[in-house]
């Protein structure tokens, strides 16, 4: 049997939506959905991975990183 990795406390990043996806291209809307954001001033706490950081970079004009632990 394969060993299970030890439970580690993964770093997280909290993102708040500050811009509207109205009049944005579809990829940016889909990226917000991928970040679990859909309305202004909603926050989402996600595991800090390179893919999440890439999505944040893609819509950096629509979101704000509240804190990264």
Short mmCIF file of C-alpha atoms in Angstrom, two decimals:
data_model
loop_
_atom_site.label_atom_id
_atom_site.label_comp_id
_atom_site.label_asym_id
_atom_site.label_seq_id
_atom_site.Cartn_x
_atom_site.Cartn_y
_atom_site.Cartn_z
CA UNK A 1 0.00 0.00 0.00
CA UNK A 2 1.07 3.54 -0.67
CA UNK A 3 1.69 5.73 2.32
CA UNK A 4 -0.51 8.74 2.80
CA UNK A 5 1.35 12.04 3.05
CA UNK A 6 1.33 13.70 6.43
CA UNK A 7 -1.36 16.33 6.88
CA UNK A 8 0.37 19.65 6.34
CA UNK A 9 -1.13 23.04 6.78
CA UNK A 10 -1.16 24.33 3.23
CA UNK A 11 -0.71 28.03 2.67
CA UNK A 12 -3.86 29.84 1.66
CA UNK A 13 -4.66 33.06 -0.12
CA UNK A 14 -7.85 35.08 0.33
CA UNK A 15 -9.10 36.97 -2.71
CA UNK A 16 -11.83 39.62 -2.88
CA UNK A 17 -13.59 40.65 -6.07
CA UNK A 18 -13.48 44.43 -6.52
CA UNK A 19 -14.37 44.76 -10.21
CA UNK A 20 -17.37 43.80 -12.30
CA UNK A 21 -17.05 41.18 -15.05
CA UNK A 22 -19.53 43.11 -17.19
CA UNK A 23 -17.98 43.94 -20.61
CA UNK A 24 -15.03 41.64 -19.96
CA UNK A 25 -14.07 38.83 -22.27
CA UNK A 26 -15.39 35.37 -21.48
CA UNK A 27 -12.05 33.99 -20.30
CA UNK A 28 -11.89 36.58 -17.53
CA UNK A 29 -15.44 35.73 -16.42
CA UNK A 30 -14.54 32.03 -16.37
CA UNK A 31 -11.42 32.78 -14.37
CA UNK A 32 -13.51 34.56 -11.72
CA UNK A 33 -15.79 31.51 -11.54
CA UNK A 34 -12.67 29.35 -11.17
CA UNK A 35 -11.64 31.53 -8.24
CA UNK A 36 -15.14 30.97 -6.75
CA UNK A 37 -16.08 34.63 -7.15
CA UNK A 38 -19.23 35.91 -8.82
CA UNK A 39 -20.33 39.15 -7.17
CA UNK A 40 -18.60 42.30 -5.97
CA UNK A 41 -17.01 42.25 -2.51
CA UNK A 42 -17.25 38.48 -2.19
CA UNK A 43 -14.19 36.74 -0.79
CA UNK A 44 -12.80 33.31 -1.43
CA UNK A 45 -10.06 31.47 0.45
CA UNK A 46 -8.05 29.15 -1.77
CA UNK A 47 -4.95 26.99 -1.43
CA UNK A 48 -1.93 28.97 -2.62
CA UNK A 49 -0.75 27.08 -5.72
CA UNK A 50 0.94 28.29 -8.90
CA UNK A 51 -2.28 27.75 -10.87
CA UNK A 52 -4.29 29.89 -8.43
CA UNK A 53 -1.61 32.59 -8.54
CA UNK A 54 -1.79 32.50 -12.35
CA UNK A 55 -5.56 32.98 -12.28
CA UNK A 56 -5.18 35.89 -9.87
CA UNK A 57 -2.59 37.45 -12.20
CA UNK A 58 -4.96 37.05 -15.15
CA UNK A 59 -7.72 39.09 -13.46
CA UNK A 60 -5.59 41.27 -11.18
CA UNK A 61 -7.58 44.34 -12.24
CA UNK A 62 -10.79 42.73 -10.91
CA UNK A 63 -9.56 41.20 -7.64
CA UNK A 64 -7.59 42.12 -4.55
CA UNK A 65 -5.51 39.73 -2.47
CA UNK A 66 -6.73 40.28 1.09
CA UNK A 67 -4.17 38.11 2.83
CA UNK A 68 -1.84 35.25 2.16
CA UNK A 69 -1.01 33.03 5.10
#
